[in-house]
XYZ file of C-alpha atoms in Angstrom:
394
model
C -44.988 -24.342 33.557
C -42.281 -24.567 30.931
C -43.196 -26.405 27.801
C -40.979 -29.325 26.892
C -39.426 -28.939 23.488
C -40.385 -31.852 21.277
C -37.508 -34.129 20.367
C -36.628 -33.851 16.726
C -36.695 -37.056 14.777
C -34.752 -37.703 11.627
C -36.865 -38.648 8.672
C -36.000 -42.278 7.823
C -36.520 -41.484 4.145
C -33.834 -38.803 4.334
C -31.439 -41.220 6.045
C -32.081 -43.920 3.459
C -31.593 -41.424 0.631
C -28.323 -40.254 2.186
C -27.096 -43.823 2.575
C -28.087 -44.557 -1.007
C -26.078 -41.574 -2.242
C -23.055 -42.635 -0.160
C -23.241 -46.177 -1.540
C -23.626 -44.794 -5.065
C -20.617 -42.516 -4.553
C -18.444 -45.344 -3.207
C -19.539 -47.507 -6.119
C -18.436 -44.849 -8.587
C -15.059 -44.582 -6.848
C -14.665 -48.375 -6.949
C -15.505 -48.512 -10.662
C -13.167 -45.610 -11.397
C -10.198 -47.163 -9.590
C -10.808 -50.498 -11.316
C -10.956 -48.762 -14.702
C -7.682 -46.899 -14.077
C -5.798 -49.901 -12.580
C -4.942 -47.938 -9.450
C -3.326 -50.907 -7.711
C -0.978 -51.457 -10.664
C 0.044 -47.788 -10.744
C 0.558 -47.823 -6.963
C 2.956 -50.757 -7.290
C 4.949 -49.016 -10.024
C 5.167 -45.793 -8.020
C 6.175 -47.709 -4.890
C 9.077 -49.331 -6.722
C 10.135 -46.011 -8.255
C 9.937 -44.362 -4.836
C 12.105 -47.030 -3.278
C 14.865 -46.683 -5.880
C 14.805 -42.885 -6.221
C 13.182 -40.762 -3.534
C 14.466 -42.759 -0.567
C 18.134 -42.443 -1.688
C 17.595 -38.742 -2.395
C 16.185 -38.224 1.091
C 19.241 -39.973 2.458
C 21.480 -37.750 0.342
C 19.727 -34.734 1.844
C 20.454 -36.087 5.319
C 24.090 -36.633 4.384
C 24.333 -33.071 3.048
C 22.904 -31.706 6.288
C 25.273 -33.910 8.279
C 28.306 -32.424 6.547
C 27.387 -28.887 7.627
C 25.481 -29.486 10.882
C 26.078 -33.006 12.225
C 23.981 -32.416 15.333
C 21.020 -31.265 13.197
C 21.167 -34.403 11.030
C 20.985 -36.643 14.086
C 17.954 -34.729 15.332
C 16.246 -35.053 11.947
C 16.858 -38.812 11.875
C 15.395 -39.170 15.367
C 12.352 -37.116 14.372
C 11.789 -39.287 11.280
C 12.093 -42.405 13.407
C 9.353 -41.215 15.746
C 7.040 -40.490 12.785
C 7.194 -44.000 11.330
C 5.069 -46.851 12.735
C 8.057 -48.999 13.663
C 10.494 -49.243 16.526
C 12.195 -45.801 16.661
C 15.551 -47.297 17.677
C 15.582 -49.734 14.748
C 14.481 -47.068 12.261
C 17.120 -44.651 13.520
C 19.842 -47.293 13.238
C 18.710 -48.268 9.722
C 18.572 -44.662 8.483
C 21.967 -43.909 9.967
C 23.499 -46.981 8.321
C 21.826 -46.058 5.018
C 23.217 -42.522 5.244
C 26.733 -43.763 5.953
C 26.623 -46.065 2.936
C 25.254 -43.321 0.698
C 28.237 -41.084 1.474
C 30.571 -43.629 -0.113
C 28.565 -43.730 -3.356
C 29.730 -40.295 -4.535
C 28.100 -37.733 -6.774
C 27.534 -40.040 -9.797
C 25.115 -42.085 -7.701
C 23.415 -38.878 -6.571
C 22.960 -37.813 -10.202
C 21.530 -41.216 -11.126
C 19.130 -41.041 -8.177
C 18.070 -37.554 -9.290
C 17.349 -38.803 -12.820
C 15.292 -41.701 -11.470
C 13.457 -39.257 -9.182
C 12.607 -37.097 -12.217
C 11.176 -40.194 -13.865
C 9.141 -40.866 -10.713
C 7.706 -37.344 -10.801
C 6.914 -37.868 -14.481
C 5.038 -41.059 -13.597
C 3.033 -39.251 -10.916
C 2.099 -36.517 -13.380
C 1.102 -39.056 -16.036
C -1.006 -41.174 -13.678
C -2.954 -38.210 -12.283
C -3.582 -36.742 -15.743
C -4.614 -40.167 -17.040
C -7.166 -40.501 -14.243
C -8.596 -37.106 -15.172
C -8.688 -38.048 -18.868
C -6.647 -35.012 -19.913
C -6.054 -35.261 -23.696
C -3.077 -32.868 -23.749
C -0.164 -32.573 -21.331
C 1.806 -29.502 -20.339
C 4.759 -28.487 -22.530
C 7.931 -30.353 -21.669
C 9.849 -27.251 -20.633
C 7.270 -26.368 -17.958
C 7.089 -29.935 -16.733
C 10.869 -30.166 -16.436
C 11.069 -26.862 -14.549
C 8.340 -27.944 -12.121
C 10.004 -31.336 -11.577
C 13.355 -29.707 -10.841
C 11.733 -27.306 -8.378
C 10.069 -30.204 -6.562
C 13.349 -32.120 -6.608
C 15.173 -29.158 -5.081
C 12.616 -27.944 -2.550
C 11.106 -31.314 -1.609
C 13.994 -32.730 0.474
C 14.686 -29.290 1.899
C 11.092 -28.786 3.036
C 10.991 -32.296 4.501
C 14.188 -31.596 6.423
C 12.748 -28.326 7.739
C 9.502 -30.085 8.671
C 11.198 -32.878 10.608
C 13.559 -30.400 12.265
C 10.620 -28.278 13.352
C 8.744 -31.275 14.703
C 11.751 -32.420 16.700
C 12.384 -28.891 18.013
C 8.762 -28.744 19.078
C 8.972 -32.102 20.849
C 12.177 -31.087 22.679
C 10.642 -28.037 24.358
C 9.783 -28.311 28.080
C 6.228 -27.123 27.488
C 5.600 -29.703 24.742
C 3.820 -32.142 27.067
C 1.150 -29.544 27.763
C 0.390 -29.033 24.062
C 1.198 -32.551 22.847
C -2.462 -33.585 22.310
C -3.042 -30.486 20.160
C 0.146 -31.092 18.147
C -0.618 -34.701 17.225
C -2.852 -33.791 14.236
C -0.114 -31.581 12.714
C 1.295 -34.272 10.341
C -2.222 -35.018 9.091
C -2.891 -31.295 8.596
C 0.345 -30.899 6.630
C -0.536 -33.927 4.506
C -4.037 -32.549 3.853
C -2.742 -29.227 2.520
C -0.004 -30.898 0.459
C -2.485 -33.328 -1.116
C -4.933 -30.513 -1.820
C -2.249 -28.721 -3.811
C -1.327 -31.963 -5.584
C -4.907 -32.683 -6.659
C -5.621 -29.056 -7.560
C -2.619 -28.134 -9.716
C -1.077 -31.322 -11.121
C -3.941 -32.203 -13.537
C -3.646 -30.164 -16.733
C -7.318 -29.250 -16.565
C -9.651 -27.207 -14.429
C -10.068 -28.854 -11.014
C -12.534 -27.263 -8.640
C -11.468 -26.646 -5.074
C -14.357 -28.793 -3.867
C -12.990 -31.792 -5.760
C -9.406 -31.205 -4.601
C -10.468 -30.807 -0.967
C -12.641 -33.936 -1.095
C -9.813 -36.021 -2.544
C -7.321 -34.660 -0.010
C -9.706 -35.378 2.868
C -10.242 -38.971 1.715
C -6.515 -39.583 1.198
C -5.632 -38.024 4.567
C -8.137 -40.260 6.359
C -6.676 -43.299 4.597
C -3.121 -42.270 5.493
C -4.025 -41.744 9.155
C -5.769 -45.128 9.215
C -2.703 -46.672 7.560
C -0.391 -45.144 10.162
C -2.526 -46.311 13.093
C -3.033 -49.725 11.540
C 0.680 -50.308 11.088
C 1.366 -49.165 14.633
C -1.145 -51.665 15.984
C 0.072 -54.418 13.677
C 3.727 -53.947 14.593
C 2.916 -53.922 18.302
C 0.954 -57.189 18.078
C 3.022 -58.980 15.415
C 6.408 -59.149 17.076
C 6.663 -62.786 16.003
C 7.541 -61.588 12.503
C 11.002 -60.710 13.757
C 11.555 -64.407 14.466
C 10.460 -65.389 10.943
C 11.989 -62.622 8.821
C 14.718 -61.344 11.123
C 16.339 -58.173 9.798
C 14.155 -58.309 6.672
C 10.989 -57.512 8.638
C 11.664 -53.762 8.535
C 12.279 -53.897 4.777
C 9.078 -55.893 4.316
C 7.059 -53.313 6.238
C 8.752 -50.516 4.300
C 7.777 -52.029 0.953
C 4.182 -52.659 2.009
C 3.804 -49.237 3.603
C 5.122 -47.412 0.505
C 2.715 -49.382 -1.686
C -0.248 -48.618 0.583
C 0.872 -44.985 0.774
C 0.607 -44.587 -2.987
C -2.613 -46.579 -3.062
C -4.172 -44.116 -0.602
C -2.913 -41.115 -2.596
C -4.231 -42.496 -5.896
C -7.585 -43.333 -4.311
C -7.709 -39.674 -3.294
C -7.172 -38.791 -6.965
C -10.124 -41.008 -7.884
C -12.307 -39.344 -5.235
C -11.392 -35.904 -6.568
C -12.231 -37.063 -10.098
C -15.620 -38.439 -9.052
C -16.489 -35.244 -7.160
C -15.256 -33.148 -10.085
C -17.453 -35.137 -12.473
C -20.599 -35.120 -10.388
C -23.546 -36.540 -12.284
C -25.745 -33.824 -10.801
C -24.151 -31.358 -13.265
C -26.302 -30.274 -16.191
C -26.029 -32.930 -18.917
C -25.199 -32.004 -22.516
C -27.918 -31.435 -25.080
C -29.418 -34.146 -27.237
C -28.254 -32.340 -30.376
C -24.632 -32.441 -29.174
C -24.907 -36.211 -28.670
C -26.178 -36.584 -32.236
C -23.341 -34.365 -33.476
C -20.801 -36.617 -31.748
C -22.301 -39.809 -33.187
C -22.569 -38.313 -36.687
C -18.890 -37.340 -36.555
C -17.956 -40.872 -35.477
C -20.131 -42.353 -38.242
C -18.554 -40.183 -40.926
C -14.881 -40.217 -40.006
C -14.502 -43.030 -37.484
C -12.665 -40.707 -35.089
C -13.156 -37.313 -33.460
C -10.371 -34.889 -32.590
C -10.220 -33.286 -29.165
C -10.762 -29.833 -30.680
C -14.003 -31.014 -32.295
C -15.259 -32.371 -28.972
C -14.403 -29.061 -27.323
C -16.415 -27.249 -29.990
C -19.439 -29.539 -29.621
C -19.606 -29.851 -25.822
C -17.787 -26.718 -24.671
C -16.888 -26.745 -20.970
C -18.565 -30.155 -20.567
C -16.075 -31.876 -22.892
C -13.809 -33.198 -20.109
C -16.777 -34.568 -18.147
C -18.320 -36.108 -21.280
C -15.070 -37.864 -22.190
C -14.555 -39.114 -18.645
C -18.139 -40.415 -18.461
C -17.889 -42.208 -21.799
C -14.705 -43.888 -20.547
C -16.269 -44.948 -17.239
C -17.563 -48.494 -16.794
C -17.672 -50.333 -20.131
C -15.799 -47.733 -22.181
C -17.586 -46.354 -25.238
C -14.691 -44.176 -26.417
C -10.994 -44.910 -26.536
C -8.129 -42.517 -27.184
C -5.258 -43.055 -29.577
C -2.402 -40.696 -30.414
C -4.449 -37.992 -32.148
C -8.190 -38.612 -31.765
C -10.999 -40.436 -29.975
C -12.501 -43.606 -31.447
C -15.222 -46.052 -30.505
C -14.116 -48.679 -27.992
C -16.966 -50.991 -29.053
C -18.120 -52.109 -32.494
C -20.190 -49.397 -34.247
C -23.201 -51.688 -34.283
C -23.145 -51.911 -30.458
C -23.163 -48.155 -29.759
C -26.667 -46.720 -30.097
C -28.100 -43.266 -29.524
C -30.057 -44.531 -26.513
C -26.926 -46.058 -24.975
C -24.932 -42.814 -25.207
C -27.859 -40.757 -23.894
C -28.276 -43.086 -20.927
C -24.562 -42.929 -20.155
C -24.505 -39.108 -20.233
C -27.867 -38.650 -18.475
C -29.425 -36.930 -21.512
C -33.223 -36.919 -21.902
C -34.222 -36.909 -25.583
C -37.011 -34.503 -26.633
C -40.547 -35.871 -26.494
C -40.911 -35.806 -30.285
C -37.813 -37.926 -30.905
C -38.686 -40.873 -33.176
C -38.253 -44.186 -31.331
C -36.275 -45.697 -34.199
C -33.620 -42.994 -33.816
C -32.878 -44.018 -30.232
C -32.301 -47.583 -31.416
C -30.051 -46.450 -34.265
C -26.415 -47.465 -33.988
C -23.407 -45.514 -35.191
C -23.037 -47.944 -38.086
C -26.608 -47.300 -39.245
C -26.714 -43.552 -38.617
C -27.603 -41.851 -41.914
C -28.882 -38.594 -43.337
C -32.416 -39.940 -43.268
C -32.323 -40.244 -39.500
C -30.957 -36.719 -39.215
C -33.890 -35.301 -41.197
C -36.345 -37.262 -39.082
C -35.148 -35.502 -35.965
C -34.659 -32.014 -37.366
C -37.686 -30.715 -35.471
C -36.844 -31.992 -32.016
C -33.163 -32.798 -31.866
C -32.059 -29.195 -31.562
C -33.922 -28.513 -28.333
C -32.096 -28.901 -25.049
C -33.794 -30.453 -22.098
C -32.297 -30.487 -18.652
C -32.651 -33.592 -16.559
C -34.839 -33.088 -13.488
C -33.200 -32.815 -10.105
C -32.794 -36.081 -8.308
C -35.454 -36.701 -5.730
C -33.766 -37.416 -2.427
C -36.918 -38.323 -0.625
């Protein structure tokens, strides 16, 4: 008689611990996006996209139309099928936009290119600001990279839409259509992974870039499906807004597009600054506070010397939530009054466990009161590092 294999049961404590970690992670993402004003940056990027990248895409279509008119029409039809609106209306709008762009001439193209460069600059600044990067790339490298994106971006988009339309026009496409539907999401995932990995002027682990790209891709797919459902059920908007309904949806969709991309940046930052990393030593915290007490500001090079590879994570953590440090043009300063920043507060923020022989009065000492007497009192125990114990998931 065959023995029945016992049914495995999931430990409820493990499930509750997993849910607690998910809630904690989402809370960190929410605090990070509120700190960085993601919604405000998304609105600025949406406006810049509308006045720069959309005309440049139209210029690319016009350029293709001058050499291969039949290819331009196919590209427009492919773009229309990708957007969550009526394909006929989108195709007519894009065609009208392209015809009007032809009459603008090359000066308008140059102006659009300059505005597009400014848009790329904004994207670079926002992502590096989220990561708390103190120094940017040299201007010559940034300009070269922007020009390369400006040149290859419309071309790659044209090739992508042409390939998608060619694929959909094949007689065997219906047989492979279900397998080809995830292709736009796959392309977006790889593009976002590269964006999150190489745009920040700091070391970004692949795990963080992949996590941010996965989150942003899921949000973009949900946005696409949501707009499709909304447009199909909200046909009454055409009666209210008339021809402006498509423009309204375009504005909202561009804003939500950038909001999803910037939320992916926040996810990559949170994963890249995981609190399960080894915290800095207690002596390095004291060195930071002593430097702030003596000079009122700390240069980025000094922080790099004190914390080493942890400097980026330390700065990002001290800026999270109620910020303890604030950056000006050349150095880092306290964001709160010196009397409000204590040793215990900084240790709690960074997850540092003081040595057992640390005098209690030192933990309550503020930056304003930090003196040589306190330093001597902790000479025996402040130099020892102590790693925080692993978090108990049970």
